[in-house]
Amino acid sequence: SQQVLSKFLKKEINIVCDPTMLIPKDDWIALERKCLETEDFILLYCFAYQITEEDIRKIKTFACEKNLKLVSVADFLPFADKNKPLNPEEFIGYFHKAKYVIASTFHGTCFSIIYNKKFAVVSRNSPKVENLLLQFKASNLNIIQHESISDLIDRDDNQSQRLNILSTMRNDSFAWLK
């Protein structure tokens, strides 16, 4: 969008954070409804049409290795242990409590970053998701590029760096918006 707009308008276009990322984690926590899951779980925020049988195999293997249940909060996913239709307050409560997140969406990735979760992404031809991953030094967290989700997530040591990037982006966005 930035490239198209800059050509069309013939001026530099600033990029600001997605509105979800302008809100600090503590403010999201104040809005959430407590997650009722009693055990640790892997949150799936994936749309069924975005994941393949190979992705499902990797996700189920990861859940087995971690000995955790799979809880889907987007589409009904037959392979998930639970499928939960949630309102927005419950949705963010589940993000907060999840041990890990696997997302296929832009906002699933945003909330994984906001809540500083260990996460992985299923992204095929989604420039919005892939650009977000690039901005947050997380391009390596796309499961389609890896055989093992455990190796991918366990080797990720960029969580604190992502929080620093988020803070800088948030400050820059507020400054530009003001």
PDB file of C-alpha atoms in Angstrom:
ATOM      1  CA  SER A   1       0.000   0.000   0.000  1.00  0.00           C
ATOM      2  CA  GLN A   2       2.828   2.372   0.858  1.00  0.00           C
ATOM      3  CA  GLN A   3       4.444   1.905  -2.557  1.00  0.00           C
ATOM      4  CA  VAL A   4       1.175   2.369  -4.458  1.00  0.00           C
ATOM      5  CA  LEU A   5       0.181   5.443  -2.473  1.00  0.00           C
ATOM      6  CA  SER A   6       3.607   7.078  -2.753  1.00  0.00           C
ATOM      7  CA  LYS A   7       3.541   6.666  -6.552  1.00  0.00           C
ATOM      8  CA  PHE A   8      -0.034   7.893  -6.816  1.00  0.00           C
ATOM      9  CA  LEU A   9       0.356  10.845  -4.453  1.00  0.00           C
ATOM     10  CA  LYS A  10       3.983  11.498  -5.408  1.00  0.00           C
ATOM     11  CA  LYS A  11       5.076  11.925  -1.802  1.00  0.00           C
ATOM     12  CA  GLU A  12       6.517   9.877   1.031  1.00  0.00           C
ATOM     13  CA  ILE A  13       3.943   7.797   2.891  1.00  0.00           C
ATOM     14  CA  ASN A  14       4.540   7.071   6.578  1.00  0.00           C
ATOM     15  CA  ILE A  15       3.597   3.716   8.017  1.00  0.00           C
ATOM     16  CA  VAL A  16       2.067   3.610  11.470  1.00  0.00           C
ATOM     17  CA  CYS A  17       1.280   0.622  13.683  1.00  0.00           C
ATOM     18  CA  ASP A  18      -1.917  -1.282  13.269  1.00  0.00           C
ATOM     19  CA  PRO A  19      -4.325   0.169  15.882  1.00  0.00           C
ATOM     20  CA  THR A  20      -4.191  -3.061  17.905  1.00  0.00           C
ATOM     21  CA  MET A  21      -0.474  -2.512  18.405  1.00  0.00           C
ATOM     22  CA  LEU A  22      -0.886   1.072  19.609  1.00  0.00           C
ATOM     23  CA  ILE A  23      -2.545  -0.241  22.762  1.00  0.00           C
ATOM     24  CA  PRO A  24      -0.111  -1.516  25.429  1.00  0.00           C
ATOM     25  CA  LYS A  25      -0.424  -5.051  26.768  1.00  0.00           C
ATOM     26  CA  ASP A  26      -1.602  -3.873  30.206  1.00  0.00           C
ATOM     27  CA  ASP A  27      -4.521  -2.018  28.608  1.00  0.00           C
ATOM     28  CA  TRP A  28      -5.500  -5.167  26.692  1.00  0.00           C
ATOM     29  CA  ILE A  29      -5.281  -7.169  29.921  1.00  0.00           C
ATOM     30  CA  ALA A  30      -7.669  -4.697  31.586  1.00  0.00           C
ATOM     31  CA  LEU A  31     -10.223  -5.421  28.835  1.00  0.00           C
ATOM     32  CA  GLU A  32      -9.957  -9.195  28.734  1.00  0.00           C
ATOM     33  CA  ARG A  33     -12.292 -11.754  30.213  1.00  0.00           C
ATOM     34  CA  LYS A  34     -10.435 -14.453  32.091  1.00  0.00           C
ATOM     35  CA  CYS A  35      -9.725 -17.622  30.119  1.00  0.00           C
ATOM     36  CA  LEU A  36     -11.462 -20.604  31.699  1.00  0.00           C
ATOM     37  CA  GLU A  37      -9.006 -23.248  30.511  1.00  0.00           C
ATOM     38  CA  THR A  38      -7.487 -24.994  33.533  1.00  0.00           C
ATOM     39  CA  GLU A  39      -4.443 -26.480  31.786  1.00  0.00           C
ATOM     40  CA  ASP A  40      -1.775 -25.015  29.513  1.00  0.00           C
ATOM     41  CA  PHE A  41      -2.702 -25.108  25.833  1.00  0.00           C
ATOM     42  CA  ILE A  42      -1.654 -24.123  22.329  1.00  0.00           C
ATOM     43  CA  LEU A  43      -3.902 -21.436  20.893  1.00  0.00           C
ATOM     44  CA  LEU A  44      -4.771 -21.818  17.221  1.00  0.00           C
ATOM     45  CA  TYR A  45      -5.895 -18.643  15.523  1.00  0.00           C
ATOM     46  CA  CYS A  46      -6.021 -20.044  12.020  1.00  0.00           C
ATOM     47  CA  PHE A  47      -8.586 -20.058   9.269  1.00  0.00           C
ATOM     48  CA  ALA A  48      -9.211 -23.563   7.967  1.00  0.00           C
ATOM     49  CA  TYR A  49      -8.671 -22.620   4.319  1.00  0.00           C
ATOM     50  CA  GLN A  50      -5.160 -21.358   5.135  1.00  0.00           C
ATOM     51  CA  ILE A  51      -3.739 -24.607   6.501  1.00  0.00           C
ATOM     52  CA  THR A  52      -2.821 -27.753   4.629  1.00  0.00           C
ATOM     53  CA  GLU A  53      -2.679 -31.376   5.704  1.00  0.00           C
ATOM     54  CA  GLU A  54       1.088 -30.968   6.070  1.00  0.00           C
ATOM     55  CA  ASP A  55       0.563 -27.974   8.381  1.00  0.00           C
ATOM     56  CA  ILE A  56      -1.908 -30.012  10.433  1.00  0.00           C
ATOM     57  CA  ARG A  57       0.628 -32.817  10.749  1.00  0.00           C
ATOM     58  CA  LYS A  58       3.268 -30.374  12.018  1.00  0.00           C
ATOM     59  CA  ILE A  59       0.830 -28.729  14.458  1.00  0.00           C
ATOM     60  CA  LYS A  60      -0.363 -32.061  15.861  1.00  0.00           C
ATOM     61  CA  THR A  61       3.237 -33.272  16.226  1.00  0.00           C
ATOM     62  CA  PHE A  62       4.127 -30.063  18.080  1.00  0.00           C
ATOM     63  CA  ALA A  63       1.156 -30.485  20.437  1.00  0.00           C
ATOM     64  CA  CYS A  64       2.158 -34.089  21.100  1.00  0.00           C
ATOM     65  CA  GLU A  65       5.805 -33.128  21.774  1.00  0.00           C
ATOM     66  CA  LYS A  66       4.720 -30.412  24.223  1.00  0.00           C
ATOM     67  CA  ASN A  67       1.932 -32.588  25.677  1.00  0.00           C
ATOM     68  CA  LEU A  68      -0.559 -29.752  25.229  1.00  0.00           C
ATOM     69  CA  LYS A  69      -4.124 -29.508  23.947  1.00  0.00           C
ATOM     70  CA  LEU A  70      -4.956 -27.538  20.815  1.00  0.00           C
ATOM     71  CA  VAL A  71      -7.636 -24.873  21.271  1.00  0.00           C
ATOM     72  CA  SER A  72      -8.965 -23.172  18.134  1.00  0.00           C
ATOM     73  CA  VAL A  73     -10.579 -19.752  18.503  1.00  0.00           C
ATOM     74  CA  ALA A  74     -11.195 -18.859  14.860  1.00  0.00           C
ATOM     75  CA  ASP A  75     -12.639 -21.427  12.445  1.00  0.00           C
ATOM     76  CA  PHE A  76     -13.780 -24.861  13.445  1.00  0.00           C
ATOM     77  CA  LEU A  77     -10.716 -27.073  13.055  1.00  0.00           C
ATOM     78  CA  PRO A  78     -11.613 -30.772  13.295  1.00  0.00           C
ATOM     79  CA  PHE A  79      -8.121 -31.725  14.475  1.00  0.00           C
ATOM     80  CA  ALA A  80      -8.219 -29.307  17.457  1.00  0.00           C
ATOM     81  CA  ASP A  81      -9.022 -30.711  20.891  1.00  0.00           C
ATOM     82  CA  LYS A  82     -11.395 -27.784  21.484  1.00  0.00           C
ATOM     83  CA  ASN A  83     -13.075 -25.242  19.254  1.00  0.00           C
ATOM     84  CA  LYS A  84     -14.215 -22.138  21.140  1.00  0.00           C
ATOM     85  CA  PRO A  85     -16.393 -19.394  19.687  1.00  0.00           C
ATOM     86  CA  LEU A  86     -15.292 -16.365  21.705  1.00  0.00           C
ATOM     87  CA  ASN A  87     -16.324 -12.758  22.057  1.00  0.00           C
ATOM     88  CA  PRO A  88     -13.533 -10.124  21.833  1.00  0.00           C
ATOM     89  CA  GLU A  89     -12.907  -9.981  25.592  1.00  0.00           C
ATOM     90  CA  GLU A  90     -12.629 -13.770  25.833  1.00  0.00           C
ATOM     91  CA  PHE A  91     -10.440 -13.829  22.709  1.00  0.00           C
ATOM     92  CA  ILE A  92      -7.750 -11.643  24.274  1.00  0.00           C
ATOM     93  CA  GLY A  93      -8.026 -13.605  27.531  1.00  0.00           C
ATOM     94  CA  TYR A  94      -7.171 -16.780  25.612  1.00  0.00           C
ATOM     95  CA  PHE A  95      -4.184 -15.071  23.987  1.00  0.00           C
ATOM     96  CA  HIS A  96      -2.986 -14.008  27.421  1.00  0.00           C
ATOM     97  CA  LYS A  97      -3.201 -17.492  28.921  1.00  0.00           C
ATOM     98  CA  ALA A  98      -1.935 -19.562  25.946  1.00  0.00           C
ATOM     99  CA  LYS A  99       1.415 -21.293  26.394  1.00  0.00           C
ATOM    100  CA  TYR A 100       2.054 -21.046  22.622  1.00  0.00           C
ATOM    101  CA  VAL A 101       0.213 -19.535  19.662  1.00  0.00           C
ATOM    102  CA  ILE A 102      -0.017 -20.719  16.089  1.00  0.00           C
ATOM    103  CA  ALA A 103      -1.660 -18.126  13.854  1.00  0.00           C
ATOM    104  CA  SER A 104      -2.395 -17.724  10.171  1.00  0.00           C
ATOM    105  CA  THR A 105      -3.698 -14.173  10.407  1.00  0.00           C
ATOM    106  CA  PHE A 106      -2.311 -10.682  10.677  1.00  0.00           C
ATOM    107  CA  HIS A 107      -4.074  -9.929  13.964  1.00  0.00           C
ATOM    108  CA  GLY A 108      -3.187 -13.326  15.406  1.00  0.00           C
ATOM    109  CA  THR A 109       0.420 -12.393  14.769  1.00  0.00           C
ATOM    110  CA  CYS A 110      -0.104  -8.904  16.241  1.00  0.00           C
ATOM    111  CA  PHE A 111      -1.553 -10.292  19.472  1.00  0.00           C
ATOM    112  CA  SER A 112       1.224 -12.884  19.690  1.00  0.00           C
ATOM    113  CA  ILE A 113       3.715 -10.014  19.616  1.00  0.00           C
ATOM    114  CA  ILE A 114       1.706  -7.769  21.977  1.00  0.00           C
ATOM    115  CA  TYR A 115       1.382 -10.585  24.538  1.00  0.00           C
ATOM    116  CA  ASN A 116       5.027 -11.595  24.015  1.00  0.00           C
ATOM    117  CA  LYS A 117       4.112 -15.202  23.221  1.00  0.00           C
ATOM    118  CA  LYS A 118       6.207 -17.989  21.832  1.00  0.00           C
ATOM    119  CA  PHE A 119       4.496 -18.334  18.463  1.00  0.00           C
ATOM    120  CA  ALA A 120       4.629 -19.629  14.931  1.00  0.00           C
ATOM    121  CA  VAL A 121       2.768 -18.543  11.820  1.00  0.00           C
ATOM    122  CA  VAL A 122       1.250 -20.336   8.847  1.00  0.00           C
ATOM    123  CA  SER A 123       1.567 -17.843   6.000  1.00  0.00           C
ATOM    124  CA  ARG A 124       1.353 -18.432   2.282  1.00  0.00           C
ATOM    125  CA  ASN A 125       1.202 -15.411  -0.003  1.00  0.00           C
ATOM    126  CA  SER A 126       0.038 -13.012   2.687  1.00  0.00           C
ATOM    127  CA  PRO A 127       2.104  -9.857   2.189  1.00  0.00           C
ATOM    128  CA  LYS A 128       0.520  -8.258   5.260  1.00  0.00           C
ATOM    129  CA  VAL A 129       1.559 -11.121   7.572  1.00  0.00           C
ATOM    130  CA  GLU A 130       4.949 -11.552   5.940  1.00  0.00           C
ATOM    131  CA  ASN A 131       5.716  -7.820   6.178  1.00  0.00           C
ATOM    132  CA  LEU A 132       4.734  -7.848   9.866  1.00  0.00           C
ATOM    133  CA  LEU A 133       7.061 -10.801  10.472  1.00  0.00           C
ATOM    134  CA  LEU A 134       9.844  -8.977   8.636  1.00  0.00           C
ATOM    135  CA  GLN A 135       9.314  -5.780  10.671  1.00  0.00           C
ATOM    136  CA  PHE A 136       9.559  -7.763  13.906  1.00  0.00           C
ATOM    137  CA  LYS A 137      12.535  -9.904  12.897  1.00  0.00           C
ATOM    138  CA  ALA A 138      10.318 -13.009  12.945  1.00  0.00           C
ATOM    139  CA  SER A 139      10.333 -14.182   9.320  1.00  0.00           C
ATOM    140  CA  ASN A 140      11.885 -17.453  10.475  1.00  0.00           C
ATOM    141  CA  LEU A 141       8.705 -18.264  12.463  1.00  0.00           C
ATOM    142  CA  ASN A 142       6.708 -19.306   9.389  1.00  0.00           C
ATOM    143  CA  ILE A 143       6.089 -23.053   9.770  1.00  0.00           C
ATOM    144  CA  ILE A 144       5.875 -23.682   6.041  1.00  0.00           C
ATOM    145  CA  GLN A 145       9.657 -23.204   5.904  1.00  0.00           C
ATOM    146  CA  HIS A 146      10.405 -25.751   8.630  1.00  0.00           C
ATOM    147  CA  GLU A 147       9.826 -29.401   9.403  1.00  0.00           C
ATOM    148  CA  SER A 148       9.571 -29.024  13.185  1.00  0.00           C
ATOM    149  CA  ILE A 149       7.568 -26.361  14.996  1.00  0.00           C
ATOM    150  CA  SER A 150       9.315 -27.276  18.269  1.00  0.00           C
ATOM    151  CA  ASP A 151      12.745 -26.523  16.815  1.00  0.00           C
ATOM    152  CA  LEU A 152      11.433 -23.298  15.307  1.00  0.00           C
ATOM    153  CA  ILE A 153       9.822 -21.985  18.502  1.00  0.00           C
ATOM    154  CA  ASP A 154      12.411 -23.311  20.952  1.00  0.00           C
ATOM    155  CA  ARG A 155      15.259 -21.667  19.012  1.00  0.00           C
ATOM    156  CA  ASP A 156      13.508 -18.300  18.822  1.00  0.00           C
ATOM    157  CA  ASP A 157      15.290 -15.893  21.143  1.00  0.00           C
ATOM    158  CA  ASN A 158      13.996 -12.626  19.710  1.00  0.00           C
ATOM    159  CA  GLN A 159      11.077 -12.003  22.070  1.00  0.00           C
ATOM    160  CA  SER A 160      12.731  -9.109  23.909  1.00  0.00           C
ATOM    161  CA  GLN A 161      13.913  -7.637  20.609  1.00  0.00           C
ATOM    162  CA  ARG A 162      10.310  -7.776  19.309  1.00  0.00           C
ATOM    163  CA  LEU A 163       9.115  -5.865  22.398  1.00  0.00           C
ATOM    164  CA  ASN A 164      11.741  -3.183  21.739  1.00  0.00           C
ATOM    165  CA  ILE A 165      10.671  -2.942  18.102  1.00  0.00           C
ATOM    166  CA  LEU A 166       7.023  -2.695  19.198  1.00  0.00           C
ATOM    167  CA  SER A 167       7.850   0.098  21.651  1.00  0.00           C
ATOM    168  CA  THR A 168       9.761   2.054  18.998  1.00  0.00           C
ATOM    169  CA  MET A 169       7.037   1.557  16.388  1.00  0.00           C
ATOM    170  CA  ARG A 170       4.353   2.591  18.878  1.00  0.00           C
ATOM    171  CA  ASN A 171       6.282   5.769  19.856  1.00  0.00           C
ATOM    172  CA  ASP A 172       7.003   6.662  16.220  1.00  0.00           C
ATOM    173  CA  SER A 173       3.365   6.071  15.270  1.00  0.00           C
ATOM    174  CA  PHE A 174       2.035   8.256  18.085  1.00  0.00           C
ATOM    175  CA  ALA A 175       4.498  11.007  17.181  1.00  0.00           C
ATOM    176  CA  TRP A 176       3.423  10.965  13.534  1.00  0.00           C
ATOM    177  CA  LEU A 177      -0.286  10.761  14.362  1.00  0.00           C
ATOM    178  CA  LYS A 178       0.015  13.751  16.725  1.00  0.00           C
TER     179      LYS A 178
END
